[in-house]
Structure formats: C-alpha cells, structure tokens
Short mmCIF file of C-alpha atoms in Angstrom, two decimals:
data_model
loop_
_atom_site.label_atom_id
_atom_site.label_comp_id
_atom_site.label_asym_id
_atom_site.label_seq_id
_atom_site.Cartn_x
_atom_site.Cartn_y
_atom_site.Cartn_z
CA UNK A 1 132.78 160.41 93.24
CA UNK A 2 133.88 160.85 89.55
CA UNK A 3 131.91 159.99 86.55
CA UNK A 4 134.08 157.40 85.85
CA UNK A 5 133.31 155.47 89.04
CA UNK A 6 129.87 156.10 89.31
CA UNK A 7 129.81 154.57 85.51
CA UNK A 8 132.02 151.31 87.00
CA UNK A 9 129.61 151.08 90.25
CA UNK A 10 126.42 151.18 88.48
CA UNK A 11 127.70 148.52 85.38
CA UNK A 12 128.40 145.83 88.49
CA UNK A 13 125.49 146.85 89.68
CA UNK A 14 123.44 145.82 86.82
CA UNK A 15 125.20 142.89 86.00
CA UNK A 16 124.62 141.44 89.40
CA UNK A 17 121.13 142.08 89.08
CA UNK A 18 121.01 140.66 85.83
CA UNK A 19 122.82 137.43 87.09
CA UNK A 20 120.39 137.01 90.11
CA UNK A 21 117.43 137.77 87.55
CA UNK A 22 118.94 134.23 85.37
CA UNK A 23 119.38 132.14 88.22
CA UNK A 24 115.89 133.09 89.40
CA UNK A 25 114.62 131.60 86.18
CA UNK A 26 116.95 128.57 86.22
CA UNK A 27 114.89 127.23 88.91
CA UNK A 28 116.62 128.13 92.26
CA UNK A 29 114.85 127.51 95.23
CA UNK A 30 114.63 130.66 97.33
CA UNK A 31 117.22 130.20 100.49
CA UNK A 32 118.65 126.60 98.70
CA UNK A 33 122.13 126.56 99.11
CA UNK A 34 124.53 125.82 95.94
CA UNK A 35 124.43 126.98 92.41
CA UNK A 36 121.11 126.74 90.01
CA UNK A 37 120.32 122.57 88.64
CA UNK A 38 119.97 122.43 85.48
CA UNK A 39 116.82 122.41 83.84
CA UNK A 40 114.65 118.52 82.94
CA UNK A 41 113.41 118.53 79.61
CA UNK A 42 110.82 115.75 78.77
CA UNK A 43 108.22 114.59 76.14
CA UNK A 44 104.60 113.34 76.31
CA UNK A 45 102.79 112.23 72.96
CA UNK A 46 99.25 111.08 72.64
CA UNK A 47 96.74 110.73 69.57
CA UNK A 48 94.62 113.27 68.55
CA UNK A 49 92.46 114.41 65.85
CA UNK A 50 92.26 110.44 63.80
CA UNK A 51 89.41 108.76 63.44
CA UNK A 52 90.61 106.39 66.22
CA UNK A 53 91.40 106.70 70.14
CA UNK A 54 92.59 109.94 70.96
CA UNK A 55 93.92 111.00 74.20
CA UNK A 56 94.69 114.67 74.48
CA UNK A 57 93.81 114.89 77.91
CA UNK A 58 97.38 113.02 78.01
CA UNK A 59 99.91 115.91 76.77
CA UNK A 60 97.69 118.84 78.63
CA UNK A 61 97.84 116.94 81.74
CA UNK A 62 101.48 116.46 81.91
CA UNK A 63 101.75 120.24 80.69
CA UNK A 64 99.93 121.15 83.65
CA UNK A 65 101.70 119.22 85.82
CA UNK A 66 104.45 120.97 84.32
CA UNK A 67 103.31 124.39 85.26
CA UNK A 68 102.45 123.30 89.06
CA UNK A 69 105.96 121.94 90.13
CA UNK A 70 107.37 125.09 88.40
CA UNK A 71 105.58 127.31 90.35
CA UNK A 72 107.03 125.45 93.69
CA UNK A 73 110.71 125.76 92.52
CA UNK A 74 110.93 122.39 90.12
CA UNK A 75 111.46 118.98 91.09
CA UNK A 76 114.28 119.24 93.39
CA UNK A 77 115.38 122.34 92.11
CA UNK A 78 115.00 120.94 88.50
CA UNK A 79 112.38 123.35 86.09
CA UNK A 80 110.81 121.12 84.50
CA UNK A 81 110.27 121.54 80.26
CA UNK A 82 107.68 119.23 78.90
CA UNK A 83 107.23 119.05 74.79
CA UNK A 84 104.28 117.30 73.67
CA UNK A 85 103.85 115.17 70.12
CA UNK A 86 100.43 114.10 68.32
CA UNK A 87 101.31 110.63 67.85
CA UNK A 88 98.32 110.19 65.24
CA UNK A 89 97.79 106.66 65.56
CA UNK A 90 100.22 105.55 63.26
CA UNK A 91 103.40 103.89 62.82
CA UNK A 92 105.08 106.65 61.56
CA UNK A 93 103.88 109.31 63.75
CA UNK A 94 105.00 107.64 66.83
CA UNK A 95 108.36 107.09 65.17
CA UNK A 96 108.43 110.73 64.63
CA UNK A 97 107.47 112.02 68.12
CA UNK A 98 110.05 109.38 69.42
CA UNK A 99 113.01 110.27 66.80
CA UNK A 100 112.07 114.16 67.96
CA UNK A 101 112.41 112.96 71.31
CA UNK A 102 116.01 111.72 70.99
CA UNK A 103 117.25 114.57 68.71
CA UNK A 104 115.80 117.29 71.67
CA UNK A 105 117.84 115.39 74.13
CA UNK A 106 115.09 114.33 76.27
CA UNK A 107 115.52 112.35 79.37
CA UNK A 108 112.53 110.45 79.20
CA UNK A 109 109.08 110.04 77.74
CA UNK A 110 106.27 110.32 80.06
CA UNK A 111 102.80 109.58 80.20
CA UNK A 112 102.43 108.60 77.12
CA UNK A 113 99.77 106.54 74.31
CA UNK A 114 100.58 104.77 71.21
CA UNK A 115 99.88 101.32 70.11
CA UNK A 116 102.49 101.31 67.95
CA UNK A 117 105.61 100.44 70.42
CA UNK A 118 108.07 99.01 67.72
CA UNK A 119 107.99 102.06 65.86
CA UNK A 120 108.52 104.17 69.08
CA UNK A 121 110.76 101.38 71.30
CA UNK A 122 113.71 101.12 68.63
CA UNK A 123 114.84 104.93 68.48
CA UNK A 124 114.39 105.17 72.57
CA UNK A 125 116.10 102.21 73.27
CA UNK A 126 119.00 103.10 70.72
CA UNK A 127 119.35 106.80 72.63
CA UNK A 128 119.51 104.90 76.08
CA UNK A 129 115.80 107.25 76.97
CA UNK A 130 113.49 105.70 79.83
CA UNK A 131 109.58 105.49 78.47
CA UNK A 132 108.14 105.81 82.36
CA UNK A 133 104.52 105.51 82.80
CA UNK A 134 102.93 104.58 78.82
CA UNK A 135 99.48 104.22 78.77
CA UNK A 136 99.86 100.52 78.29
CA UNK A 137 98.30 99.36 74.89
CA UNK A 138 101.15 98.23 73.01
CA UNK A 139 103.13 94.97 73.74
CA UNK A 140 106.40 96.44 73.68
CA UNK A 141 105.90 98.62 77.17
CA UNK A 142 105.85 95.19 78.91
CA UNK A 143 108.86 94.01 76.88
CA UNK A 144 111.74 96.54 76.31
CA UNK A 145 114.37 97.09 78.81
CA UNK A 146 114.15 100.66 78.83
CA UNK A 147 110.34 100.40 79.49
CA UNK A 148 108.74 101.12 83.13
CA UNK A 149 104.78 100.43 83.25
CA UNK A 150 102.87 101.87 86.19
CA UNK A 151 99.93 99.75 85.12
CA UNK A 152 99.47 96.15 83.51
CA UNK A 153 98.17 97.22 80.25
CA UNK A 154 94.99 96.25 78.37
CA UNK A 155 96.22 92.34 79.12
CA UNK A 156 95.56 93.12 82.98
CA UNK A 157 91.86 94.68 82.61
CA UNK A 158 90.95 92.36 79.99
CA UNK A 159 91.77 89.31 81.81
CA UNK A 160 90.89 91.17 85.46
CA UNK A 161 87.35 91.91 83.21
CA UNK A 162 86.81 88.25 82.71
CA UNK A 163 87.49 87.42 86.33
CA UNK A 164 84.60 90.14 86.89
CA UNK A 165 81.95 88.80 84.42
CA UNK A 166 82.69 85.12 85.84
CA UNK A 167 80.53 86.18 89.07
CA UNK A 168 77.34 87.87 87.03
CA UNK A 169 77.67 86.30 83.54
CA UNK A 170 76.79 82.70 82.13
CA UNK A 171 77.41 83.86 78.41
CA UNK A 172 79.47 86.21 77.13
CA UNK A 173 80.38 87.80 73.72
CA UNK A 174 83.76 89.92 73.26
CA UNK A 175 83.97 92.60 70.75
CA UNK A 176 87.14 93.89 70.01
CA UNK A 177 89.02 95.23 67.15
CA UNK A 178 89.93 93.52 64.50
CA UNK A 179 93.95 94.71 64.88
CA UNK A 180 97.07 92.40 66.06
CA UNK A 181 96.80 93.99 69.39
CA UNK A 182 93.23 93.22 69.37
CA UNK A 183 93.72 89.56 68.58
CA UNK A 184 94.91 88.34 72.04
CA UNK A 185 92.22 89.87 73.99
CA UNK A 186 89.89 86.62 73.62
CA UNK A 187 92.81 84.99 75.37
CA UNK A 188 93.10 86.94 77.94
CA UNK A 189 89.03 87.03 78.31
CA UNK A 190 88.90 83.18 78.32
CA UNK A 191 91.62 83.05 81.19
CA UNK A 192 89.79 85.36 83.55
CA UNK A 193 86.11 84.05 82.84
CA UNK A 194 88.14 79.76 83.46
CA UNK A 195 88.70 81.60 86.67
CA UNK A 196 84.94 81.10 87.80
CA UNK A 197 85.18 77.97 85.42
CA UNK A 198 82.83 79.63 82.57
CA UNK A 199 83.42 78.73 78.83
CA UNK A 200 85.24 80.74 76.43
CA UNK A 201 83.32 84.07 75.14
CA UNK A 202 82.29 84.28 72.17
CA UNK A 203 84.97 86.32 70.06
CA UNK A 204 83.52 89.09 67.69
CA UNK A 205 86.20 91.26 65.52
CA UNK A 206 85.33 94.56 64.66
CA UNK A 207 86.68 97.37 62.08
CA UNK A 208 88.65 99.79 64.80
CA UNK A 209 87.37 103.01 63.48
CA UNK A 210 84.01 101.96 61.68
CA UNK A 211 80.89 104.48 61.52
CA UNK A 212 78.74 102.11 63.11
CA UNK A 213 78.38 98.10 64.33
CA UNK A 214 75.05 97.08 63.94
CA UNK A 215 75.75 93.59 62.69
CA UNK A 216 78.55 93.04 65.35
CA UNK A 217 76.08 94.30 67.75
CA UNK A 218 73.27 91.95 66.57
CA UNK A 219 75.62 88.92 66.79
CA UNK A 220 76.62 89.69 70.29
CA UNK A 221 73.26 89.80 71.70
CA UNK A 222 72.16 86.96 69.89
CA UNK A 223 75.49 84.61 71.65
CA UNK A 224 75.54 86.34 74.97
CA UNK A 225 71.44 84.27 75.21
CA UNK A 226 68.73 85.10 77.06
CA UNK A 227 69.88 84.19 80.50
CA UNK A 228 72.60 86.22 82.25
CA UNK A 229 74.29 86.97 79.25
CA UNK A 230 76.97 89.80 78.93
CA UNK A 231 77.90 92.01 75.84
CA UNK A 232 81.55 93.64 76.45
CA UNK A 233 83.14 95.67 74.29
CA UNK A 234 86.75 96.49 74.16
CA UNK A 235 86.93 98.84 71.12
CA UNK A 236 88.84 102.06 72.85
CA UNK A 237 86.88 105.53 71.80
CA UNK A 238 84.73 103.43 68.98
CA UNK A 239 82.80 101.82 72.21
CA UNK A 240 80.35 104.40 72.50
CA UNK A 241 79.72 103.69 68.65
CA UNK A 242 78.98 100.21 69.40
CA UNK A 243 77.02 100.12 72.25
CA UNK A 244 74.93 102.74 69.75
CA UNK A 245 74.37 100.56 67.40
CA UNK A 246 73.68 98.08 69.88
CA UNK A 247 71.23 100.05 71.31
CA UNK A 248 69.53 100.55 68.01
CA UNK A 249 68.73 96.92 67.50
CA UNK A 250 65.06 95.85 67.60
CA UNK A 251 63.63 95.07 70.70
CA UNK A 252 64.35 92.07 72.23
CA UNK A 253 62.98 89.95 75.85
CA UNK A 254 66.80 89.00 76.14
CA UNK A 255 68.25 90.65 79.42
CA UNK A 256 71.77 91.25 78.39
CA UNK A 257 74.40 93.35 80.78
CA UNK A 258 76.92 95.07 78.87
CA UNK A 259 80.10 95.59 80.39
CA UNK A 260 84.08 96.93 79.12
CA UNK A 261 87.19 98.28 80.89
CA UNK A 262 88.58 101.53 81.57
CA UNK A 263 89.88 103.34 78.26
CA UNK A 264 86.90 101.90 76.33
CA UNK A 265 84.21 103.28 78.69
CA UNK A 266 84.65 106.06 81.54
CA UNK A 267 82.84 108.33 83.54
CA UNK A 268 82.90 110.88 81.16
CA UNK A 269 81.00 108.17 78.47
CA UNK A 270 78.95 107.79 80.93
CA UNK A 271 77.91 111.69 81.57
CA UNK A 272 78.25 112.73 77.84
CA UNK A 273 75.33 109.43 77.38
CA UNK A 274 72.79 110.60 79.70
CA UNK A 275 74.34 110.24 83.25
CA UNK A 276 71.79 107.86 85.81
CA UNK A 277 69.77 107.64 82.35
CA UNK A 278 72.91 106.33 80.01
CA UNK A 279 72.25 103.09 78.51
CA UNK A 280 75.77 102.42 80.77
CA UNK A 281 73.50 102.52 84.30
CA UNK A 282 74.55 98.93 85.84
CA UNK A 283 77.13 98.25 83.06
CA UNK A 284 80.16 96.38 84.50
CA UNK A 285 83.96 98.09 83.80
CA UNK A 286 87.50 96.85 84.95
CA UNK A 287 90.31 99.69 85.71
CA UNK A 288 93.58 99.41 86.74
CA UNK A 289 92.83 102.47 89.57
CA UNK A 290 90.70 103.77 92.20
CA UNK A 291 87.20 105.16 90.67
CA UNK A 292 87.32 108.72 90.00
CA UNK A 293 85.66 109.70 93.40
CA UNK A 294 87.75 108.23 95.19
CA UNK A 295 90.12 110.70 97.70
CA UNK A 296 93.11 109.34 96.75
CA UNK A 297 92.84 111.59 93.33
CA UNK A 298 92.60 114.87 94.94
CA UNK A 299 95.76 115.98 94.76
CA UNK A 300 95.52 115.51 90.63
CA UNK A 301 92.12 117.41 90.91
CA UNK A 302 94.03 120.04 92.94
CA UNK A 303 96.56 120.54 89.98
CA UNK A 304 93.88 120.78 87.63
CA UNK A 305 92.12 123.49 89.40
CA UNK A 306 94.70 125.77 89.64
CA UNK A 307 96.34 124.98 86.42
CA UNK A 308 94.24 123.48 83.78
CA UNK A 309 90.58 124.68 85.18
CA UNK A 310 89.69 125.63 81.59
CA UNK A 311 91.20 123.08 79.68
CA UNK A 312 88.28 121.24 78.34
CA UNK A 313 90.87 118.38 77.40
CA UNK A 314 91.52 117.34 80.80
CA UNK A 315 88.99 115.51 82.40
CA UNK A 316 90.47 113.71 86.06
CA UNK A 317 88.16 110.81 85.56
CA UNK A 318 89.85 109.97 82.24
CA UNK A 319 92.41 106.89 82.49
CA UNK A 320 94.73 108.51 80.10
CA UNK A 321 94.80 111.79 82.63
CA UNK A 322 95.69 109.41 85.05
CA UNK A 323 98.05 107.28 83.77
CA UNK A 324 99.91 110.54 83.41
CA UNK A 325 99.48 112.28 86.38
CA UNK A 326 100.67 108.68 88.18
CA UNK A 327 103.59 108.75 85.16
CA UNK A 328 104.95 112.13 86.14
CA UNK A 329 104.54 111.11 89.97
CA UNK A 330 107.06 108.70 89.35
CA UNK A 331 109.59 110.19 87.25
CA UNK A 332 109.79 113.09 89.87
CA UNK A 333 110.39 110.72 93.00
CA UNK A 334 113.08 109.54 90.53
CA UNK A 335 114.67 112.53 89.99
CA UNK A 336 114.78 113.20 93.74
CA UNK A 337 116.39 110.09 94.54
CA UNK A 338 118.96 110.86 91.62
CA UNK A 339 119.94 114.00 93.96
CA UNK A 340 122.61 115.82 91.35
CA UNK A 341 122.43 119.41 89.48
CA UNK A 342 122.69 117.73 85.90
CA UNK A 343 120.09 114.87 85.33
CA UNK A 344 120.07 112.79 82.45
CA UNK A 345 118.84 109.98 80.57
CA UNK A 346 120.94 107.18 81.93
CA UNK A 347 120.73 108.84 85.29
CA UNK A 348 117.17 108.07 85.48
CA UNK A 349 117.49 104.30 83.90
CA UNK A 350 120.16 103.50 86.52
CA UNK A 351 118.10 104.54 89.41
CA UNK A 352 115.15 102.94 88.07
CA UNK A 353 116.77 99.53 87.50
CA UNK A 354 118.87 100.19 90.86
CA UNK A 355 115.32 99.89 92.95
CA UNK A 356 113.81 103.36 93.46
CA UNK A 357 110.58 102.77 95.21
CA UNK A 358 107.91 105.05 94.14
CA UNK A 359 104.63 105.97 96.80
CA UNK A 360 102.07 106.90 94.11
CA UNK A 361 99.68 107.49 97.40
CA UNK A 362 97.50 104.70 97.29
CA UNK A 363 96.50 104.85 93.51
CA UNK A 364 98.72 101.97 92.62
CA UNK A 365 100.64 99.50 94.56
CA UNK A 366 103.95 100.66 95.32
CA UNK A 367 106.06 100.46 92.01
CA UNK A 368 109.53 99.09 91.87
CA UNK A 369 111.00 98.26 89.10
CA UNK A 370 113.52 95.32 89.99
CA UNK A 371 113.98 92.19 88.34
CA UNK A 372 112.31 90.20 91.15
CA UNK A 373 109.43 92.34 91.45
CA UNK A 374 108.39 91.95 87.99
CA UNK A 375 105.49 89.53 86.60
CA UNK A 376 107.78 87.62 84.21
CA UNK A 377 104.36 86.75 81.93
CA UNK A 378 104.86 85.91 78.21
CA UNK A 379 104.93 89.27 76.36
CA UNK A 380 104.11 90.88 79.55
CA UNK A 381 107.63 90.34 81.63
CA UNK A 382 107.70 94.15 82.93
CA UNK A 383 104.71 94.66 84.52
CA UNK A 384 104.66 95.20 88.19
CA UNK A 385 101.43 96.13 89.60
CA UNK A 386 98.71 93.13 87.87
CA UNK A 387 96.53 95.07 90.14
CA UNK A 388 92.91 96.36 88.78
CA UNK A 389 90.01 97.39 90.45
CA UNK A 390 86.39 96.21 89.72
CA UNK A 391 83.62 98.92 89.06
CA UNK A 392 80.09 99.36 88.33
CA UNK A 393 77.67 102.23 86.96
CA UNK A 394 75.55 103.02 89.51
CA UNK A 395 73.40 106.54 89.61
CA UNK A 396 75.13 107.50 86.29
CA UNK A 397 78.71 107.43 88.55
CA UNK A 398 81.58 104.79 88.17
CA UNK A 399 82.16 103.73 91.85
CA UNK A 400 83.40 100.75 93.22
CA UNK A 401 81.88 97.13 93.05
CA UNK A 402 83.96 95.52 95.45
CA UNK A 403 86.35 97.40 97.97
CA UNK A 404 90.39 97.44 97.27
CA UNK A 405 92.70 96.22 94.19
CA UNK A 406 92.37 92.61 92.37
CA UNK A 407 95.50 90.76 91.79
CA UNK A 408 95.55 89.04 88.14
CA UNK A 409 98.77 88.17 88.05
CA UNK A 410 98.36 84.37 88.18
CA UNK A 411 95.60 84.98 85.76
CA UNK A 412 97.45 86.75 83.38
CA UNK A 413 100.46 84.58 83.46
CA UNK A 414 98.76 81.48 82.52
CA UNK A 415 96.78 83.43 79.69
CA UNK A 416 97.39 80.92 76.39
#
C-alpha cells in the first residue's frame, strides 16, 4: 500500500471515530435506531442565601435528576441540560432568572420557587415557555396560561390545615406574614376551620424575616385560650423562629397544640429541633404529599443516593425537593409523549394543553392539565390536584394522621 493511501485510510478512519465519539455524547441510545435528538435544555431557580425562605435543595435536586436520566441515555434519547438561578427573593431577581431563561432558549422552567410570579410570569408568557411544576406560593402559578401546578399551592394546605384543626381545635390563632401573599391566608383558614363549623381564627401578621416574635407569640397563646386551643404558624423558614420565641414565653397552665403546613415546618425542623424531644412532638402539619416515609418516595431517595449522596442541600423529606423531583417527573412523561428529535417550547405547551396524562406513582393524583379537569377557584383556576394529606409529629417523625389524600377543592373554591 503507498503512503499516500495509508495517509487517506487512516484520516477516514479517524474521522469516523471522531463522528461516533459526538453522537455518543449527543445522547444516543446504544442500539436506538435513527440519528442523535437533540439535546433539552431547562432552568430551575430557587432562593438562597436572603434572610427569607430559601430553597436550595430545589436547583440541586433537579441537577441531580439531571445527572441520573443522563446516565440512562436522556429522556427519550433527549440529554438533558439543566441551568439553575438564585432567585433571591425579590422582584427583580426572579425577573432576571426568568429573562435569562428566555434569552438561553429554554423550553421550560421546572421545579421552581418564587413568590414573586408577576415579575417571573410576564417574560415566560411573552417567550411562549411552560413553568411546569412551581413550588406554588405565588398567585400567578394558578393563573397564567402557560402555568402547570402539580400541587394546589399554599391556598390548598392552608385551607386543607383548617379542615385539620376543625377536628382537635376550639380556638385558634394564625400567624402569618405580614406580605400580600400572606394576607389571604386567614381566608383560606376561616373556610377550612367553617368546615367543622368553628369560628374564624384569630389573624396575627408578622414581619416575614424578623429576628424573633415574642410579642406575636404571646398574643397567640393568649387567643388560642386555655381549652383546646391551637397556635399555627404559616411563616415559611421564619417558623422555627417563632415557635422559638414562642417557646420562650413564661410558663403558662394553658395547653396549646401548635400546628403549620408543609414548607413552614418539615421533618428536617423537626430533627434539626430535637427529634422525639422537639417542641414539634404532637404538632399538627398539612402537605400536599405522602409523608416522607412513605414508599412511594423511593425512587427520589434512589436518585439521591447515587447522585446527590453528599449534597447536604438535598434533603428527600423537604417539600421543595419534592415538588421538584414530582416537577421533572412530569416534564419527562411530556417529552416522551412529544416523541420528535427537536423538542421545544411550544412543543411541550401543546401537549400539555392537548391532555398528556402524567402517573407521578402515587405521590399525587394523576395530573392532567385540561380545561375540564381544572378547579376553576378565584385566583386559583389552574390547579388540578386540591389534594393534601394530613400529618402529625409523632416519635420526632412526620407520618400520617389519617390514611390517603384530602380533597379541598369545594373548600377552597368557596374561600371569601
């Protein structure tokens, strides 16, 4: 063979090699037939570092999530690329992760937290991008068009939590912040607690991100009375501040329960304040989901294990890991059903409004996101599972207080 061949032989040679090395790393399943699919790129954002809620357990859950499904081939062949975003709380920073989101092309958010859905709604819904799967704090997740809860929100535990306290409480005093997504929660209270015919709570505003609440806390006690009387606290992370202070106050021979939902106290509250010994032992808490032992999460705890096991932000009994690990479940049944090399934005909207039916394995109803499946509830008209769960701390663990999901639809709807 001349050198001149044997120079033409071995430059195919290394070109094909090169071109099977690239389509190995464009996602192609070994022994799939067809060319490469492109690559899904996707954004989570979540507080972290303010002096408020923060949920970074959000972002590193989706990035292991991320990391899993890669390892299998993608979702349907897809790799999927997940950017994260510090949302920090504010209008602005949400506005930023969601203008970032539109100018890398995303093709939807996922998993995500802010309260501040008008600053993050308008640039989405002007790029056509799907939010699938928010956390479910801010109003405008239950409102926009391009919005697909896999929860009810904060309006769903708060008016589930009332619902709950109706059957131990005769009294009850609501803390909450002081904040305009804070000021319907007494609503929402008073419709679940009418339920078991109670009177209203008593409604107590509160500084969001104050150092401590020891005059809220002494107000509380003294309206939830001396009989049966409840304490709950809806303040997000600043909870565990209150029920400090509240702990603090002099003694008293009231017997007062305190009680709050998922997001404002979880198991890991519960470990980090003393376990079977927390001042939480026999406090009452609404979720949206199964408790944390149940079975049903073990294929999340699975993921973490073998991709996050030393990620000290994750925690699986965290709502926020949850909510994204559901979120993320959904958007890749909806990529499967989508079925085509190139995904995009309006790809996934289409088949979302078109009826995709998402199994989330028994951790939520199953979610479809037709107009005739939706709750249709003032400021709440998206929401399609008004499921939650009652729970109860018992041996320093959140487990369940009654078997099965709680519908509070009707409840909710009727909410002033």
């Amino acid at each position: 063979m001349t050198g001149r061949r044997l120079t033409s032989l071995l430059a195919y040679l290394t070109t094909a090699a090169a071109g099977a090395s690239l389509l190995t790393g464009c996602g192609v399943i070994p022994g799939a037939t067809g060319g490469s699919r492109e690559p899904v790129t996707v954004m989570t954002w979540a507080p972290d570092g303010t002096r408020a809620t923060n949920m970074p357990g959000m972002p590193a859950m989706a990035q292991a999530y991320a990391r899993w499904v890669n390892a299998k081939g993608g979702i349907d062949g897809h790799q999927l690329r997940v950017l994260t975003c510090n949302e920090e709380n504010s209008p602005s920073g949400a506005s930023a992760c969601a203008r970032r989101a539109v100018r890398e092309n995303v093709t939807a958010v996922v998993g995500s937290y802010s309260q501040h859905g008008r600053a993050f709604m308008a640039p989405l819904e002007a790029a056509g991008i799907p939010y699938i799967g928010g956390y479910g704090i801010s109003e405008d997740e239950f409102t926009s068009h391009l919005s697909y809860p896999v929860n009810g929100g904060q309006a769903s535990l708060v008016a589930g939590h009332g619902m709950q306290l109706a059957e131990s409480c005769r009294r009850v005093s609501l803390v909450r912040p002081d904040t305009v997504a804070g000021d319907r929660l007494p609503e929402l209270l008073n419709s679940g607690l009418q339920r078991g015919q109670h009177r209203t709570a008593t409604d107590i505003p509160a500084v969001e991100d104050a150092g401590e609440y020891s005059e809220q806390a002494g107000q509380a006690r003294e309206r939830a009375g001396r009989d049966k009387g409840c304490v709950a606290a809806v303040l997000g992370e600043r909870t565990q501040t209150f029920f400090d202070s509240f702990r603090r106050l002099p003694e008293s021979d009231a017997e007062v329960r305190i009680s709050s939902v998922l997001g404002s106290v979880g198991q890991p509250l519960v470990d980090r304040s003393g376990g079977s010994r927390s001042p939480f032992e026999g406090a009452l808490v609404t979720g949206w989901y199964p408790d944390a032992g149940d079975p049903r999460w073990n294929p999340m705890r699975k993921v973490i294990q073998q991709q996050a096991f030393e990620d000290t932000r994750i925690d699986p009994a965290d709502a926020g890991v949850q909510t994204t690990w559901i979120a993320y479940t959904v958007f890749a049944q909806v990529v499967k059903a989508v079925g085509t090399d190139e995904i995009n934005a309006r790809h996934v909207a289409r088949a979302l409004d078109g009826g995709v039916k998402v199994d989330t394995g028994g951790l939520t109803p199953p979610l479809r996101w037709r107009y005739e499946d939706m709750l249709g509830a003032t400021g709440l008209a998206r929401v399609v599972n008004p499921e939650v769960t009652f729970q109860v701390v018992r041996q320093g663990r959140l487990v369940a207080q009654r078997p099965g999901f709680v519908n509070v639809g009707e409840t909710v709807r009727t909410a002033p």
